[in-house]
Short mmCIF file of C-alpha atoms in Angstrom, two decimals:
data_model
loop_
_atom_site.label_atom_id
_atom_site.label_comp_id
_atom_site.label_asym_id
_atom_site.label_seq_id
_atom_site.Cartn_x
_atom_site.Cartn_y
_atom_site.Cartn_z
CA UNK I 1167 -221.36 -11.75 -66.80
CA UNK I 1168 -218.55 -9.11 -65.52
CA UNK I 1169 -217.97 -6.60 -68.57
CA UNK I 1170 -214.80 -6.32 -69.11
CA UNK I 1171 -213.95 -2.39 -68.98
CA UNK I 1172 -210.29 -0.39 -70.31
CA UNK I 1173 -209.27 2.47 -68.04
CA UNK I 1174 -206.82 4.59 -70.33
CA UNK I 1175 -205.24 7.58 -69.09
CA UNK I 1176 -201.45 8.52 -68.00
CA UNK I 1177 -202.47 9.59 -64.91
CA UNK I 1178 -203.11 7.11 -61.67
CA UNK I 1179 -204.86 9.50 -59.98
CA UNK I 1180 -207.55 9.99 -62.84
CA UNK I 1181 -207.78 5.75 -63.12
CA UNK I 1182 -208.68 6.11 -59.68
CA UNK I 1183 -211.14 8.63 -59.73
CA UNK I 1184 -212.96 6.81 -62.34
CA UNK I 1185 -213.38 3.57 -60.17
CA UNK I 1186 -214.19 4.96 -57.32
CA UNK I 1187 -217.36 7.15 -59.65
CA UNK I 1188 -218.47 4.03 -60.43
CA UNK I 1189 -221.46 2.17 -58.52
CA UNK I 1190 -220.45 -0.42 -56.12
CA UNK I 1191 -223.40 -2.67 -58.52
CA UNK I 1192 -221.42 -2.14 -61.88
CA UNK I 1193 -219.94 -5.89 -62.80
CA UNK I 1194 -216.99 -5.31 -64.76
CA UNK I 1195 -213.58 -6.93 -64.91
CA UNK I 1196 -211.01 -3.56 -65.20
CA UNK I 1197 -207.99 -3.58 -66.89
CA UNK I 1198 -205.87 -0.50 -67.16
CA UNK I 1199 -203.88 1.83 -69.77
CA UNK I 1200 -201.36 3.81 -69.46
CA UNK I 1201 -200.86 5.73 -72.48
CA UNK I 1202 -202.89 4.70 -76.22
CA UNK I 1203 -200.55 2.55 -77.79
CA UNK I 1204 -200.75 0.37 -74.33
CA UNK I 1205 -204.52 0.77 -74.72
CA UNK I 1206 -204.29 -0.50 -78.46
CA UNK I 1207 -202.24 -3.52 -77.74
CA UNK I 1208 -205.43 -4.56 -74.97
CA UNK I 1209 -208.21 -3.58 -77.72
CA UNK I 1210 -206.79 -5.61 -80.70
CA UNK I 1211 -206.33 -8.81 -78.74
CA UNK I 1212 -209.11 -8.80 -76.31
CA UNK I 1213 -212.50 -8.43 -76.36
CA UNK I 1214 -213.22 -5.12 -74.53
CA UNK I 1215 -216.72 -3.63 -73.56
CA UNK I 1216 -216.64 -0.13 -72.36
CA UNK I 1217 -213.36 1.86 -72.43
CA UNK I 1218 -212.95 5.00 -70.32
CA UNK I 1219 -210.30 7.23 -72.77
CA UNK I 1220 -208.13 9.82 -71.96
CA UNK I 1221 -207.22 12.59 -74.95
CA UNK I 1222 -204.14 14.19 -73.75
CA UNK I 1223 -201.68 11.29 -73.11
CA UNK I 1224 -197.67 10.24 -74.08
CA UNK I 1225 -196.96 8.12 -76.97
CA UNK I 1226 -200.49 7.88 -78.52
CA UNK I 1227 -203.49 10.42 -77.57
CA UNK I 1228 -206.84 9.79 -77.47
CA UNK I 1229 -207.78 11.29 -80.67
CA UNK I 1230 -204.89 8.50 -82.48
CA UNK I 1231 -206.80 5.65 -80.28
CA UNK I 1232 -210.24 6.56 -81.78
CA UNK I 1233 -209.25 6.93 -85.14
CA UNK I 1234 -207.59 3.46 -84.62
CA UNK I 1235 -210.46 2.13 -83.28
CA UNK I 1236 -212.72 3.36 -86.22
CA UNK I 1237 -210.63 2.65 -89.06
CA UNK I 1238 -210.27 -1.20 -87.90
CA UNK I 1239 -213.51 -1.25 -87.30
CA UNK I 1240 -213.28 -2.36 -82.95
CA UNK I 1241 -216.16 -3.14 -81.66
CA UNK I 1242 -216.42 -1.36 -78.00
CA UNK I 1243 -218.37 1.49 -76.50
CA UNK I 1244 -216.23 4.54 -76.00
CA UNK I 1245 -216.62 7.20 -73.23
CA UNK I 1246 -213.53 9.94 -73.64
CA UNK I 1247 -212.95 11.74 -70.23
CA UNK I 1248 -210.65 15.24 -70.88
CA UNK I 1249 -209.14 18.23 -69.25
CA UNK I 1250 -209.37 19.46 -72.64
CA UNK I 1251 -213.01 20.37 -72.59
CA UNK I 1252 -213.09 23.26 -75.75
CA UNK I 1253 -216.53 22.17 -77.76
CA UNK I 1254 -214.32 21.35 -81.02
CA UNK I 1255 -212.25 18.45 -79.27
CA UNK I 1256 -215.86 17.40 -77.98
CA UNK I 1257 -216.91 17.85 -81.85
CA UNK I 1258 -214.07 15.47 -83.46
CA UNK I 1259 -214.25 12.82 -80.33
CA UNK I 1260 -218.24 12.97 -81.07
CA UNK I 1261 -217.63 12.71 -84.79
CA UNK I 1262 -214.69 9.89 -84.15
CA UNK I 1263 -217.61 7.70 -82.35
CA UNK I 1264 -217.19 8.09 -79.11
CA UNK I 1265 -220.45 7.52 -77.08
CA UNK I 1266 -219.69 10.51 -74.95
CA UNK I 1267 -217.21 13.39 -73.73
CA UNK I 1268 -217.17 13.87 -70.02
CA UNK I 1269 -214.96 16.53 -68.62
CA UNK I 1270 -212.25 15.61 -66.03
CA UNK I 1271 -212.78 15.64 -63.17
CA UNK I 1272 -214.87 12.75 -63.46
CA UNK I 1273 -217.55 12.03 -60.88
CA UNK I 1274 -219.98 10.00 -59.69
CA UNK I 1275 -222.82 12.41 -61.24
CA UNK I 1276 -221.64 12.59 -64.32
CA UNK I 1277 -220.97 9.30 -64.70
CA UNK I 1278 -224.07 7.71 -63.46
CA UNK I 1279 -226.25 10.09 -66.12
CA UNK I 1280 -224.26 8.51 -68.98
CA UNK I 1281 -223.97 4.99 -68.03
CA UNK I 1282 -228.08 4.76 -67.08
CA UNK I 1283 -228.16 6.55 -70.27
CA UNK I 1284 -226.89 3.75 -72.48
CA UNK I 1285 -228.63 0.76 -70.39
CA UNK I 1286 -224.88 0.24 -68.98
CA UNK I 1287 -226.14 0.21 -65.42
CA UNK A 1440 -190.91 17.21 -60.28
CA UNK A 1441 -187.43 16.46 -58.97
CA UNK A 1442 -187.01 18.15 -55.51
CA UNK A 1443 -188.94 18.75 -52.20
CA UNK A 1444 -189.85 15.90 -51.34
CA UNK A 1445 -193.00 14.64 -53.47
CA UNK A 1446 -193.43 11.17 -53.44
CA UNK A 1447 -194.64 9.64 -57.18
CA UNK A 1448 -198.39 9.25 -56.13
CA UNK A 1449 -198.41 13.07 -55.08
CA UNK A 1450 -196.37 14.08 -58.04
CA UNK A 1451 -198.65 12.52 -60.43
CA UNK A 1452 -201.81 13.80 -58.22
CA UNK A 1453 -200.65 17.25 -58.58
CA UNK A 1454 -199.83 17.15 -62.40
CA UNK A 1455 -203.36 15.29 -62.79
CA UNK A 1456 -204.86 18.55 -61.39
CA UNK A 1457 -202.56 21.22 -62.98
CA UNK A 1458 -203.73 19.75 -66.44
CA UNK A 1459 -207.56 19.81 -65.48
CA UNK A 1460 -206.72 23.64 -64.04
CA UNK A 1461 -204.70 24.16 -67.30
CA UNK A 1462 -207.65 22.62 -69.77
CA UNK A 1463 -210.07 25.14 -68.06
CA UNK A 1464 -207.34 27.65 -68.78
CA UNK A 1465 -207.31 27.07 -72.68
CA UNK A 1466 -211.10 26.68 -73.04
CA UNK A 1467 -211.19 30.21 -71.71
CA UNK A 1468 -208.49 31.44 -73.68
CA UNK A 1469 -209.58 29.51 -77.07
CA UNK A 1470 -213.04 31.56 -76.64
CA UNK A 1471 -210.98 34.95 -76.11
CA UNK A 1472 -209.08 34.20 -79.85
CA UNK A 1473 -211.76 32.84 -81.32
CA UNK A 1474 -209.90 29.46 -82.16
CA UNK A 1475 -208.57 26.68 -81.16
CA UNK A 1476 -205.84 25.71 -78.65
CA UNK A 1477 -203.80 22.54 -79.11
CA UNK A 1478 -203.57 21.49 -75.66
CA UNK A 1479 -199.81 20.09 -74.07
CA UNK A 1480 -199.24 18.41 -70.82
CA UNK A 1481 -197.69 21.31 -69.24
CA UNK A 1482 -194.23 19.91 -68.00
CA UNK A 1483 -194.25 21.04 -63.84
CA UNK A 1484 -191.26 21.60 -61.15
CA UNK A 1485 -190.92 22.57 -57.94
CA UNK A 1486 -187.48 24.53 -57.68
CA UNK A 1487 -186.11 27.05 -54.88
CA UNK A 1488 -187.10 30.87 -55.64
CA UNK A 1489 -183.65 31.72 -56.13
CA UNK A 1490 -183.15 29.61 -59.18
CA UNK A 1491 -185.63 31.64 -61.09
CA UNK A 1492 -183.87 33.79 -62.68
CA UNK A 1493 -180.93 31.77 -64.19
CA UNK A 1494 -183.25 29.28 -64.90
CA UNK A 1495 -185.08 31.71 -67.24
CA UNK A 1496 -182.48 33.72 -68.77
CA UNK A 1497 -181.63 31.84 -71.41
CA UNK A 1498 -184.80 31.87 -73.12
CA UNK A 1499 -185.50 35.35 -72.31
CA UNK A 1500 -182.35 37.40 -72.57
CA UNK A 1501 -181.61 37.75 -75.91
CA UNK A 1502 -185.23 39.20 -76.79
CA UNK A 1503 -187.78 41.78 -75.42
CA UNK A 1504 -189.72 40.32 -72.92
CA UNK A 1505 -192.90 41.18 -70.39
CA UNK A 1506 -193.72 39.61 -67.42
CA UNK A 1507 -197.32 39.93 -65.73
CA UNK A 1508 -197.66 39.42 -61.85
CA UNK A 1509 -200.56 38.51 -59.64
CA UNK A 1510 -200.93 38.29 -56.11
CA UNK A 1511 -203.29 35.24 -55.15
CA UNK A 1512 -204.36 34.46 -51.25
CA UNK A 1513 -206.93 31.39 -50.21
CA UNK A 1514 -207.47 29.35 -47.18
CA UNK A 1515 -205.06 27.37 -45.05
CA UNK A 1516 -202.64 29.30 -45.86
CA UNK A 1517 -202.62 28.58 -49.88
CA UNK A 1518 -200.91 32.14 -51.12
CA UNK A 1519 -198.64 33.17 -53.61
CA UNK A 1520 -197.82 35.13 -56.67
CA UNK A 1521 -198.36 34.01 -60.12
CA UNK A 1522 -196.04 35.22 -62.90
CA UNK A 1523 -196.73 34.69 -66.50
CA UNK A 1524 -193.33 35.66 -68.84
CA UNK A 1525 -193.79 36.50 -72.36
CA UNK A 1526 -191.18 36.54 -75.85
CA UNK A 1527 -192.49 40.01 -77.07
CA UNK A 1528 -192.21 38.52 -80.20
CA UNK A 1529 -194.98 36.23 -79.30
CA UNK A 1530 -197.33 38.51 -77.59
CA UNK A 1531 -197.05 40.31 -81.22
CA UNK A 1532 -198.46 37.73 -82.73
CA UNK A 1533 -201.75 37.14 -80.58
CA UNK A 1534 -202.07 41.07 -80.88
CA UNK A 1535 -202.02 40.55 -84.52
CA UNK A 1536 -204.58 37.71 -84.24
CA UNK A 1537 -206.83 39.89 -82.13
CA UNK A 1538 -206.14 42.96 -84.50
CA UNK A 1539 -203.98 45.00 -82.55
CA UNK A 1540 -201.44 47.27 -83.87
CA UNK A 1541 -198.00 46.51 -83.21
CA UNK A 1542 -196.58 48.51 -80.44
CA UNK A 1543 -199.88 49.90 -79.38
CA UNK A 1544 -199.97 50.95 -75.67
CA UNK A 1545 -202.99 48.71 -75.70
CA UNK A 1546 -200.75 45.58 -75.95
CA UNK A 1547 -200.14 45.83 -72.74
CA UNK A 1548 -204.09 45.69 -71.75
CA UNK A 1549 -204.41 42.19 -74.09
CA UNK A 1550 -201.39 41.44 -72.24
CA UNK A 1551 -202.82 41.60 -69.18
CA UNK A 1552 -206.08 40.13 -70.39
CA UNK A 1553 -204.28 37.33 -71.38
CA UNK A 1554 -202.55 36.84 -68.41
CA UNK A 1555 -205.73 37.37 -66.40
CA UNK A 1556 -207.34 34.39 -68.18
CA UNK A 1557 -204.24 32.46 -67.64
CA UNK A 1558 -203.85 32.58 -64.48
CA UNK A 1559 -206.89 33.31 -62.51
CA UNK A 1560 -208.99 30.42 -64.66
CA UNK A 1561 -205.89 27.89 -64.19
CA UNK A 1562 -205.73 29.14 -60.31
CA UNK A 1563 -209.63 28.95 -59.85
CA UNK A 1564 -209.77 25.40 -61.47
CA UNK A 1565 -206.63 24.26 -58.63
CA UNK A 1566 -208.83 25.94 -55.75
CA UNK A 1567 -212.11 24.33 -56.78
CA UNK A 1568 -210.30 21.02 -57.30
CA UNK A 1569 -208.77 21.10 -53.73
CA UNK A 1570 -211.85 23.13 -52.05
CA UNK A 1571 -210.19 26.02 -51.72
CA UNK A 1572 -210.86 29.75 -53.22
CA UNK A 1573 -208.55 32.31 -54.38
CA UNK A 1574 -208.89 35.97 -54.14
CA UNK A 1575 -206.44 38.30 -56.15
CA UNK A 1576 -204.77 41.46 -56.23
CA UNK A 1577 -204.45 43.70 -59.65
CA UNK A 1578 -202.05 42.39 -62.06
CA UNK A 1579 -198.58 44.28 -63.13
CA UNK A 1580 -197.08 44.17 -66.08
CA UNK A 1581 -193.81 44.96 -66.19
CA UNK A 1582 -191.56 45.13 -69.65
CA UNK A 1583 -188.20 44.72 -70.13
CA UNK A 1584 -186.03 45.42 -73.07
CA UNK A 1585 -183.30 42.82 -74.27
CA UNK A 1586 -181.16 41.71 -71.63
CA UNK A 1587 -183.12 42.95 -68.55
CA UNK A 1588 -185.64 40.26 -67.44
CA UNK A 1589 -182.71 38.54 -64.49
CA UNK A 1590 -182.90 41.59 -63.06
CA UNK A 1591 -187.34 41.89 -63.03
CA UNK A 1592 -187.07 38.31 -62.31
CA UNK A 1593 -184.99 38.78 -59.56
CA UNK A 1594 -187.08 41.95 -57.99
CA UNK A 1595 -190.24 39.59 -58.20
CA UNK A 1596 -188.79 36.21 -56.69
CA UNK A 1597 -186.92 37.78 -54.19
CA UNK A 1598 -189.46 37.15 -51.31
CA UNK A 1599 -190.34 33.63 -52.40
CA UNK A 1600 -188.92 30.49 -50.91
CA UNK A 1601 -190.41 28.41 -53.33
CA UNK A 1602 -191.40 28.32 -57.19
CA UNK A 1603 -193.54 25.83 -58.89
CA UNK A 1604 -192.72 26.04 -62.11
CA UNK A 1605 -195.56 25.43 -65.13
CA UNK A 1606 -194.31 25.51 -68.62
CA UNK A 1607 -197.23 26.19 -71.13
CA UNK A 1608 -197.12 25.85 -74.79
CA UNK A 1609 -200.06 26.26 -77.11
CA UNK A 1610 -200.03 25.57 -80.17
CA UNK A 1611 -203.07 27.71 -81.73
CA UNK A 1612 -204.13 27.04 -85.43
CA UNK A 1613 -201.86 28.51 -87.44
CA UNK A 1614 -199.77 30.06 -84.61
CA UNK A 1615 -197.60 28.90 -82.18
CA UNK A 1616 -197.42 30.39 -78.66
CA UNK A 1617 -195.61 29.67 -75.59
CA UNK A 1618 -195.26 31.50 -72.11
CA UNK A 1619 -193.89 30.10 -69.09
CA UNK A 1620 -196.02 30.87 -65.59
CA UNK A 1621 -194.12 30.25 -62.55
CA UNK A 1622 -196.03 30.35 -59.21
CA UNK A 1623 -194.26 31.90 -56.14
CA UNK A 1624 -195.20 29.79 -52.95
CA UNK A 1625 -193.39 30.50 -49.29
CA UNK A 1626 -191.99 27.47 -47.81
CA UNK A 1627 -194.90 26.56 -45.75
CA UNK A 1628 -197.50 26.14 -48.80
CA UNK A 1629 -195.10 23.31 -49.73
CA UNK A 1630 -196.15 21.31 -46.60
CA UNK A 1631 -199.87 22.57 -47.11
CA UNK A 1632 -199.57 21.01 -50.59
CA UNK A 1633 -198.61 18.01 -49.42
CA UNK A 1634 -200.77 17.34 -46.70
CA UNK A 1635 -203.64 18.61 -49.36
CA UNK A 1636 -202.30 16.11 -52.02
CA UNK A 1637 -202.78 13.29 -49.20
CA UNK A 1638 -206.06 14.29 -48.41
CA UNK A 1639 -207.24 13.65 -52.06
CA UNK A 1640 -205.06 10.88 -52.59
CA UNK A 1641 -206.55 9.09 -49.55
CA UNK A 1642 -210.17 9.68 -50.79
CA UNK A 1643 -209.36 7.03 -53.84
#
């Protein structure tokens, strides 16, 4: 069964880029984000698998959509993907849950390590 | 980005890149201060050279200012000069994080440390990210008591067709700093930028 996967992040371009890293074989059904309240509004009526997260975005950041995502207790694997790659954002997104912190720009290597890495391909 | 030309999908390709450039940028300098950097979306435009210094007055005028200039050259025809304009005021503050004296004549070496970091780790992470590579020249700092900086900013932009504009605020811990960099381009990077911007927006 397709998994169904949240692309978050105010930029087309970087929704793009992670698609295209992803393998051709990954079954997922994508549905995209914009800023984190958009993002919020997907996780707390649908059932979401895997969600690709932003930090620096309009309206709600990644850091807000984590701590959202803790606090009422979502169920969904998190990897955050940042230009803001300083190893105490890494610490709080690590400490927030997230599965992983990638930094932009996100590729196929990168991705592939972290996906095998938690049986997600 | 208002002017020039850029259609949406290259405006929001080139902002895309600018923040991975500018998230390189603050790693660097968060290492240098020893603390952290409260990263912004820098706000971009592309304006005409001439603008420059009207567009900057305002914020500069009334107070002592510096501004710190760097030549930059790369492949197909990717050149420029990057400017990085500084509130005194606020380049006092990250001396007295880094435990200068106020007024020391080595201000003006942080200054162009910090400057330095700014702009050739932002300008390294734009070449890498559109396989290009930058060379540069030494920087300058020039000063300017109240009043003056129209007339430095003039001098500099004069040559320029073209300015992309890059406003940077950073908010550190208990400190808040902002600068403004402006990148000098002649007319033809504009169409190399384009036709760059294409290239990457056509691989996805």
């Amino acid at each position: 069964m397709a998994l169904p996967v949240l692309i978050c992040d105010d930029s087309l371009l970087a929704r793009k880029q992670v698609r295209k890293s992803l393998p051709e074989s990954f079954d997922a059904e994508f549905q995209t984000a914009g800023n984190g309240l958009e993002a919020l509004a997907i996780l707390r009526s649908q059932e979401i698998g895997l969600v690709f997260l932003d930090l620096t975005m309009p309206e709600l950041d990644g850091i807000g959509v984590l701590e959202v995502i803790k606090a009422e207790g979502i169920d969904c694997f998190v990897i955050v993907i940042s230009a803001d790659i300083q190893p105490e954002m890494k610490k709080r997104v690590m400490e927030l849950g997230a599965l992983a912190f990638i930094h932009k720009p996100v590729n196929e290597e990168k991705l592939h390590s972290i996906l095998k890495q938690y049986g997600l391909i | 980005m208002s002017t020039l030309g850029f259609s949406e999908e290259q405006r929001d390709c080139l902002q895309e890149i600018i923040n991975v450039a500018m998230g390189l940028a603050s790693d660097k300098l968060a290492r240098f201060l020893n603390t952290f950097v409260h990263l912004q979306v820098p706000s971009i435009a592309l304006v005409g050279a001439s603008h420059i210094p009207a567009e900057f007055e305002n914020r500069y005028q009334d107070t002592e200012a510096a501004l710190v200039s760097q030549g930059f050259f790369g492949n197909e025809g990717v050149r420029g000069e990057a400017i990085v304009l500084y509130q005194m005021e606020n380049a006092h503050k990250i001396s007295a994080l880094l435990g200068y004296e106020v007024g020391d004549v080595s201000e003006i070496e942080m200054l162009t440390d910090i400057s330095s970091i700014l702009t050739t780790t932002f300008l390294n992470g734009l070449a890498d990210q559109i396989e290009n590579s930058l060379s540069y020249s030494a920087p300058r700092v020039l000063s300017s008591a109240k009043g003056d900086i129209s007339s430095l900013l003039k001098n500099t932009s004069f040559h320029w067709e073209h300015a992309l504009k890059v406003d940077i605020s950073y908010q550190l811990i208990d400190h808040s700093f902002n600068c403004d960099m402006i990148l000098l381009i002649p007319g033809e990077a504009v169409t190399n930028i384009q036709r760059i911007l294409d290239r990457i927006l056509e691989e996805y």
